[in-house]
Coordinates of C-alpha atoms and ligand atoms in Angstrom, one line a residue:
M1 CA 21.9 -0.8 11.9
I2 CA 18.9 1.4 12.6
P3 CA 16.0 -0.2 10.2
Y4 CA 13.7 2.1 8.2
G5 CA 11.0 0.5 9.6
K6 CA 9.8 -2.6 12.0
Q7 CA 7.1 -4.4 13.6
Q8 CA 6.7 -4.2 17.1
I9 CA 5.4 -7.4 19.0
D10 CA 4.4 -7.6 22.7
Q11 CA 3.1 -10.3 25.0
D12 CA 0.0 -10.0 24.1
D13 CA 0.6 -10.8 20.6
I14 CA 2.8 -13.8 21.6
A15 CA -0.2 -15.0 23.6
A16 CA -2.8 -14.5 20.7
V17 CA -0.4 -17.2 18.4
T18 CA 0.1 -19.3 21.1
E19 CA -3.6 -19.8 21.9
V20 CA -4.0 -20.4 18.2
L21 CA -1.2 -23.1 18.0
Q22 CA -3.0 -25.0 20.9
S23 CA -6.4 -25.2 19.2
V24 CA -7.9 -27.2 16.7
W25 CA -7.9 -24.8 13.8
L26 CA -4.7 -23.5 12.5
T27 CA -6.2 -22.5 9.3
Q28 CA -10.0 -22.1 7.9
G29 CA -11.0 -21.3 11.9
P30 CA -12.6 -18.6 13.9
K31 CA -10.1 -15.8 14.1
V32 CA -9.9 -14.9 10.2
P33 CA -13.5 -14.0 10.4
A34 CA -12.8 -12.2 13.5
F35 CA -9.9 -10.3 12.2
E36 CA -12.1 -9.5 8.9
L37 CA -14.8 -8.3 11.3
A38 CA -12.7 -6.1 13.4
V39 CA -10.9 -4.6 10.7
S40 CA -14.1 -3.7 8.6
E41 CA -15.7 -2.1 11.7
Q42 CA -12.5 -0.1 12.5
C43 CA -12.5 1.3 9.2
Q44 CA -16.4 1.4 8.6
A45 CA -16.5 -0.8 5.3
S46 CA -19.0 -3.5 5.2
Y47 CA -17.2 -6.2 3.8
A48 CA -13.5 -7.4 4.4
V49 CA -11.7 -10.4 3.0
A50 CA -8.7 -11.8 4.2
V51 CA -6.2 -12.6 2.2
N52 CA -2.1 -14.2 2.3
S53 CA -0.6 -10.8 1.3
A54 CA -1.7 -7.3 0.0
T55 CA -0.5 -8.4 -3.2
S56 CA -3.0 -11.3 -3.6
A57 CA -5.9 -8.8 -2.5
L58 CA -4.9 -6.7 -5.5
H59 CA -4.9 -9.5 -8.1
I60 CA -8.2 -10.8 -6.9
A61 CA -9.7 -6.9 -6.4
C62 CA -8.9 -6.4 -10.6
L63 CA -10.1 -10.3 -11.2
A64 CA -13.5 -9.3 -9.2
L65 CA -13.8 -6.2 -11.0
N66 CA -13.5 -8.2 -14.2
V67 CA -10.2 -7.1 -15.3
G68 CA -9.0 -9.0 -18.2
P69 CA -6.7 -8.9 -21.5
E70 CA -9.0 -6.5 -23.4
D71 CA -8.4 -4.1 -20.3
I72 CA -6.1 -1.2 -19.5
V73 CA -5.3 -0.6 -15.9
W74 CA -3.5 2.6 -14.5
T75 CA -1.6 3.6 -11.2
S76 CA 1.4 5.6 -9.5
P77 CA 4.8 4.9 -10.8
I78 CA 6.1 5.6 -7.0
S79 CA 4.9 2.3 -5.4
F80 CA 5.9 -1.1 -4.7
V81 CA 5.6 -3.5 -8.2
A82 CA 2.6 -5.0 -6.7
S83 CA 0.5 -2.1 -7.5
A84 CA 1.5 -2.6 -11.3
N85 CA 1.9 -6.7 -11.5
C86 CA -1.8 -7.2 -10.7
A87 CA -2.7 -6.0 -13.8
L88 CA -0.5 -8.2 -16.0
Y89 CA -1.6 -11.0 -13.7
C90 CA -4.9 -10.6 -15.4
G91 CA -3.3 -10.2 -19.0
A92 CA -4.7 -6.4 -19.2
K93 CA -2.2 -3.4 -20.0
I94 CA -0.7 -1.2 -17.1
D95 CA 0.0 2.5 -17.5
F96 CA 0.9 4.9 -15.2
V97 CA 0.3 8.2 -13.9
D98 CA 2.7 10.7 -13.0
I99 CA 2.9 12.2 -9.3
T100 CA 2.9 15.4 -7.6
L101 CA 6.3 16.2 -6.8
D102 CA 5.9 17.2 -2.9
T103 CA 3.3 14.8 -1.9
G104 CA 4.6 11.4 -3.6
N105 CA 0.8 10.7 -4.7
I106 CA -1.0 10.4 -8.1
C107 CA -1.0 13.7 -9.5
I108 CA -5.2 14.6 -10.5
N109 CA -4.5 17.1 -13.3
A110 CA -1.8 14.6 -14.6
L111 CA -4.6 12.0 -14.5
E112 CA -7.4 14.3 -16.1
T113 CA -5.0 15.3 -19.0
K114 CA -4.2 11.2 -19.7
L115 CA -8.2 10.7 -19.4
I116 CA -9.0 13.1 -22.1
D117 CA -6.3 12.0 -24.4
A118 CA -7.0 8.1 -23.8
Q119 CA -10.6 8.9 -24.4
K120 CA -9.8 10.5 -27.9
L121 CA -8.0 6.9 -28.6
N122 CA -10.7 5.2 -27.1
Q123 CA -8.3 3.4 -24.5
L124 CA -10.2 4.6 -21.1
P125 CA -8.8 2.5 -17.8
K126 CA -11.2 0.1 -16.5
V127 CA -9.5 0.6 -13.3
V128 CA -7.2 3.0 -11.9
I129 CA -5.2 2.2 -8.5
P130 CA -4.2 5.2 -6.5
V131 CA -1.4 4.4 -3.6
H132 CA -1.4 6.2 -0.5
F133 CA 2.1 7.0 -0.6
A134 CA 4.0 6.5 3.0
G135 CA 0.5 6.7 4.3
Q136 CA -1.1 10.1 3.2
P137 CA -4.3 9.4 1.3
C138 CA -4.9 10.4 -2.4
D139 CA -6.9 13.3 -3.3
M140 CA -9.9 10.7 -3.6
V141 CA -12.9 13.6 -4.1
N142 CA -11.3 14.8 -7.3
L143 CA -10.4 11.1 -7.9
A144 CA -14.1 9.6 -7.8
K145 CA -15.4 12.5 -9.6
L146 CA -13.0 11.7 -12.7
A147 CA -14.2 7.9 -12.0
K148 CA -17.7 9.1 -12.8
Q149 CA -16.8 11.1 -15.7
Y150 CA -14.7 8.4 -17.3
G151 CA -16.5 5.6 -16.1
F152 CA -13.4 3.7 -14.4
N153 CA -13.5 1.9 -10.9
V154 CA -11.1 2.4 -8.3
I155 CA -8.9 0.2 -6.2
E156 CA -7.3 2.0 -3.4
D157 CA -3.8 0.4 -2.5
A158 CA -3.9 1.2 1.2
S159 CA -1.0 -0.8 2.0
H160 CA 0.6 2.2 3.8
A161 CA -2.5 3.4 5.0
I162 CA -4.2 1.6 7.7
G163 CA -5.1 4.1 10.4
A164 CA -5.2 6.9 8.1
M165 CA -7.7 9.4 7.8
Y166 CA -9.4 11.3 4.7
L167 CA -11.8 14.0 5.6
D168 CA -12.1 12.7 9.1
K169 CA -12.8 9.3 8.0
A170 CA -10.7 6.3 8.0
I171 CA -9.4 5.1 4.9
G172 CA -10.8 1.7 4.4
G173 CA -14.4 2.7 4.1
C174 CA -14.6 3.0 0.6
A175 CA -16.2 6.0 0.5
F176 CA -14.6 7.2 -2.9
S177 CA -13.3 3.8 -4.4
D178 CA -14.9 -0.1 -5.1
I179 CA -12.3 -1.8 -3.3
C180 CA -9.3 -0.5 -0.5
I181 CA -6.4 -2.9 0.1
F182 CA -4.2 -3.4 3.1
S183 CA -0.8 -5.1 3.3
F184 CA 0.0 -6.7 7.1
H185 CA 3.7 -7.3 6.1
P186 CA 6.2 -6.7 9.3
V187 CA 7.0 -3.3 7.9
K188 CA 3.6 -1.8 7.5
I189 CA 1.7 -0.3 10.2
I190 CA 0.4 -3.5 11.7
T191 CA 1.0 -6.8 10.7
S192 CA 0.1 -10.5 10.5
G193 CA 3.9 -11.7 9.3
E194 CA 2.6 -11.9 5.9
G195 CA -1.2 -10.7 4.9
G196 CA -3.5 -8.6 3.5
M197 CA -7.2 -7.5 3.1
A198 CA -9.4 -6.2 0.9
L199 CA -12.2 -3.9 1.7
T200 CA -15.6 -3.3 -0.3
N201 CA -19.5 -2.2 0.6
Q202 CA -20.7 -4.4 -2.3
P203 CA -21.6 -7.7 -1.6
D204 CA -20.9 -8.9 -5.2
L205 CA -17.5 -8.1 -4.7
A206 CA -17.0 -9.4 -1.6
R207 CA -18.4 -12.8 -2.5
K208 CA -16.5 -13.2 -5.7
M209 CA -13.1 -12.2 -3.9
Q210 CA -14.0 -15.2 -0.7
Q211 CA -14.3 -17.7 -3.5
L212 CA -11.3 -16.4 -5.6
R213 CA -9.0 -17.0 -2.4
S214 CA -9.9 -20.1 -1.9
H215 CA -10.0 -21.9 -5.6
G216 CA -13.3 -20.6 -6.5
I217 CA -14.8 -23.3 -4.4
T218 CA -18.2 -22.8 -2.9
S219 CA -20.5 -25.3 -1.1
D220 CA -22.9 -22.7 -0.2
P221 CA -26.5 -24.3 -0.8
T222 CA -28.0 -21.0 -2.3
E223 CA -24.8 -21.0 -4.5
L224 CA -24.9 -24.7 -6.3
T225 CA -26.1 -25.1 -9.7
E226 CA -27.0 -28.6 -9.3
P227 CA -28.5 -30.6 -6.2
S228 CA -26.0 -31.5 -3.5
H229 CA -24.5 -34.9 -4.1
G230 CA -24.1 -35.4 -0.4
P231 CA -22.7 -33.5 2.9
W232 CA -19.1 -33.7 1.0
Y233 CA -19.9 -31.5 -1.8
Y234 CA -18.7 -28.5 -2.9
Q235 CA -18.4 -26.8 -6.2
Q236 CA -15.8 -25.2 -8.2
Q237 CA -17.0 -22.3 -10.0
L238 CA -14.3 -20.1 -10.9
L239 CA -10.8 -20.7 -11.8
G240 CA -9.6 -19.3 -7.8
F241 CA -6.3 -19.6 -5.9
N242 CA -5.2 -20.8 -2.5
Y243 CA -4.7 -17.0 -1.0
R244 CA -6.0 -18.0 2.3
M245 CA -4.6 -16.4 5.5
T246 CA -4.3 -18.7 8.6
D247 CA -5.4 -18.6 11.9
I248 CA -2.2 -18.0 13.0
Q249 CA -1.4 -14.7 10.9
A250 CA -5.3 -13.6 11.7
A251 CA -4.8 -14.0 15.5
L252 CA -1.7 -11.8 15.4
G253 CA -3.5 -9.4 12.8
L254 CA -6.1 -9.0 15.6
S255 CA -3.9 -8.7 18.4
Q256 CA -1.6 -5.7 16.3
L257 CA -4.8 -4.2 15.5
N258 CA -6.0 -3.2 19.3
K259 CA -2.7 -1.2 18.8
L260 CA -3.3 0.6 15.5
N261 CA -4.2 3.8 16.8
K262 CA -1.0 4.0 19.4
F263 CA 1.2 3.2 16.8
V264 CA -0.1 5.6 14.0
S265 CA -0.2 8.3 17.0
E266 CA 3.5 7.4 18.0
R267 CA 4.2 7.7 14.2
N268 CA 2.9 11.2 13.8
Q269 CA 4.9 12.0 17.0
L270 CA 8.3 11.1 15.5
A271 CA 7.5 12.7 11.8
A272 CA 6.6 15.7 13.9
F273 CA 10.0 15.7 15.7
Y274 CA 12.1 15.1 12.2
Q275 CA 9.7 18.1 11.1
Q276 CA 10.9 20.6 13.6
H277 CA 14.3 19.4 13.3
F278 CA 14.3 20.0 9.6
S279 CA 11.7 23.0 9.4
D280 CA 14.8 25.8 9.4
N281 CA 16.9 23.6 6.7
T282 CA 15.3 24.7 3.2
N283 CA 17.7 21.9 1.9
I284 CA 15.2 19.4 3.7
Q285 CA 12.0 18.8 2.3
P286 CA 9.7 16.4 3.8
L287 CA 6.8 15.2 2.1
R288 CA 3.7 17.7 2.3
V289 CA 0.4 16.4 3.9
S290 CA -2.8 18.1 3.1
A291 CA -4.4 19.4 5.8
D292 CA -7.8 17.3 4.9
C293 CA -5.4 14.0 5.8
Y294 CA -4.3 12.1 8.6
S295 CA -1.1 10.3 7.5
S296 CA -0.2 6.8 9.1
Y297 CA 3.4 7.7 8.3
H298 CA 4.4 4.3 7.3
L299 CA 7.1 5.8 5.5
Y300 CA 9.2 9.3 6.7
V301 CA 10.7 10.7 3.5
I302 CA 12.5 13.6 2.5
R303 CA 13.6 15.3 -0.6
L304 CA 16.9 16.7 -1.0
P305 CA 16.1 18.8 -4.1
E306 CA 19.7 20.5 -4.3
L307 CA 21.7 17.4 -4.6
S308 CA 23.0 15.6 -8.0
R309 CA 22.1 12.2 -8.6
N310 CA 25.8 11.2 -7.2
Q311 CA 25.4 13.1 -4.1
H312 CA 21.9 11.7 -3.2
K313 CA 23.3 8.3 -3.5
A314 CA 26.5 9.3 -1.4
C315 CA 23.8 10.8 1.3
V316 CA 22.0 7.1 1.5
E317 CA 25.7 5.2 1.6
F318 CA 26.8 7.9 4.1
L319 CA 23.7 7.3 6.7
R320 CA 24.4 3.4 6.0
S321 CA 28.2 3.8 7.1
K322 CA 26.7 5.4 10.1
G323 CA 24.7 2.8 11.1
I324 CA 21.2 4.3 9.6
M325 CA 19.3 2.2 7.3
G326 CA 18.3 5.1 4.8
H327 CA 16.3 3.9 1.8
V328 CA 14.4 5.1 -1.4
H329 CA 11.1 4.5 -1.9
Y330 CA 10.5 3.9 -4.6
I331 CA 12.3 3.0 -8.3
P332 CA 9.8 4.1 -10.5
I333 CA 8.2 1.1 -11.2
Y334 CA 8.5 1.7 -15.3
L335 CA 12.3 1.6 -15.1
Q336 CA 12.3 -2.1 -13.9
P337 CA 13.9 -4.1 -16.4
Y338 CA 10.6 -6.0 -16.8
Y339 CA 8.7 -3.0 -17.4
Q340 CA 11.3 -1.7 -19.9
Q341 CA 11.0 -5.1 -21.7
L342 CA 7.3 -4.2 -22.0
G343 CA 8.4 -0.9 -24.1
F344 CA 8.2 1.5 -21.2
K345 CA 11.0 4.5 -21.8
A346 CA 13.0 6.7 -19.3
G347 CA 11.5 10.0 -19.1
Y348 CA 8.0 8.7 -19.2
C349 CA 7.0 10.2 -16.0
A350 CA 9.2 13.4 -15.6
N351 CA 8.1 14.1 -12.1
A352 CA 8.4 10.8 -11.0
E353 CA 12.0 10.6 -12.4
R354 CA 12.7 13.4 -10.6
Y355 CA 11.1 12.3 -6.9
Y356 CA 13.3 9.4 -7.3
Q357 CA 16.6 11.5 -7.6
Q358 CA 15.9 13.6 -4.3
A359 CA 14.0 11.0 -2.0
V360 CA 15.6 9.2 1.0
T361 CA 13.7 7.4 3.4
L362 CA 14.5 8.1 7.0
P363 CA 13.9 5.6 9.6
L364 CA 10.6 6.0 11.5
F365 CA 8.8 2.8 13.5
P366 CA 6.8 2.5 17.0
G367 CA 9.9 2.2 19.4
L368 CA 12.4 4.2 18.0
T369 CA 14.0 6.7 20.2
A370 CA 14.7 10.2 20.6
E371 CA 18.2 9.9 20.8
Q372 CA 18.3 7.3 17.8
Q373 CA 16.0 10.1 15.8
L374 CA 18.7 12.8 16.9
F375 CA 21.4 10.8 15.7
V376 CA 19.6 10.6 12.7
V377 CA 19.3 14.3 12.1
N378 CA 22.7 15.0 12.9
E379 CA 24.3 12.8 11.0
L380 CA 22.4 14.0 7.8
E381 CA 23.1 17.1 8.7
H382 CA 26.7 16.5 8.7
F383 CA 26.4 14.9 5.9
L384 CA 25.2 17.9 3.7
C385 CA 27.3 20.5 5.5
S386 CA 30.0 18.5 4.3
L387 CA 29.0 19.3 0.6
S388 CA 29.1 22.8 1.2
Ligands
PLP1 C1 3.7 -3.6 0.6 C2 3.3 -3.3 -0.3 C3 2.2 -4.1 -1.4 C4 2.3 -5.4 -1.0 O1 2.1 -5.8 0.4 P1 2.3 -7.6 0.6 O2 1.3 -7.7 1.7 O3 3.4 -7.9 0.8 O4 2.0 -8.3 -0.9 C5 1.6 -3.7 -2.3 N1 1.4 -2.4 -2.4 C6 2.5 -1.2 -1.8 C7 2.1 0.2 -2.4 C8 2.9 -1.6 -1.1 O5 3.9 -0.9 0.2

């Protein structure tokens, strides 16, 4: 089966992990801060807090911004469930803003309309979480304008988008947000096995996230509320978690980071190959990438607008029968049974649901060969021809 995405591990990665296994520190050693420093330099952010997943990063990012039971968080329905679950972990309410059909990203006009309505009802969101879907950055300039006007904080879910650029700057620099989140799950752009990171330029947010990832504990003498009892002393000041990244993971992440530019440029070349082969077929519509964005192409998504619901399903089944792991990213989050129980109804975000009926993810990962790509293109066109 040709997967839709996978990691690429080389001898340097293996050597980096082996070195940690033979060292004193398997966790809470030097590799975690080294990885944090390297990522913060790569994307020009002041602070980086490594954790054991992007899901954990989203959770502590919400807590650092004081999201609680009185609050409302908004995100995109076309994302992984973690983008929304983080608000529920904090006891907050979650709501969804519809997408733009041809990019899969949050629609700024829909956001503005929803903000105007929410203001009248005194139900403005405390935090909005845009998702840089498939690796393409959202329209952050206009989102930041609305953030200022309506007074909400912004957490970028950039789980797909390390290595992407917006207005010629690396995603992660938080120029238009409070906090930006990366994922290092193996299917993402670079991997640490499991892992995530939260970036910010605000020292208070960074410090709070550092404490929250490790039980809410500190032993920093300047932070203690009473004199130290002795050299063993630490204080728990917040209700935190064990969300720490290990040094084994950080060593792999650091080694993978050396290949970030290579991976992303290869992903762009592979995407261009598909694009070129689909350009004369109006039934196949790749996601549109704006001129002000450089996508990291975590996913290669096409839309097949002419297909019925059954034909769309048959298309993915056909690809799988040929050994091609076609996929659909994503099921609108609010259609999940858990979210239906919360009261969300089918039809809530029209574009998201239309998108869900049309989208197919094709294989894209470093190491995918031209031969495999041509096979994917031919089998897809073969299927589409069989319909007419
Ligand atoms: C993968 C993903 C996450 C969660 O990442 P983990 O590191 O697996 O916790 C969150 N949001 C989006 C958009 C993702 O794709």
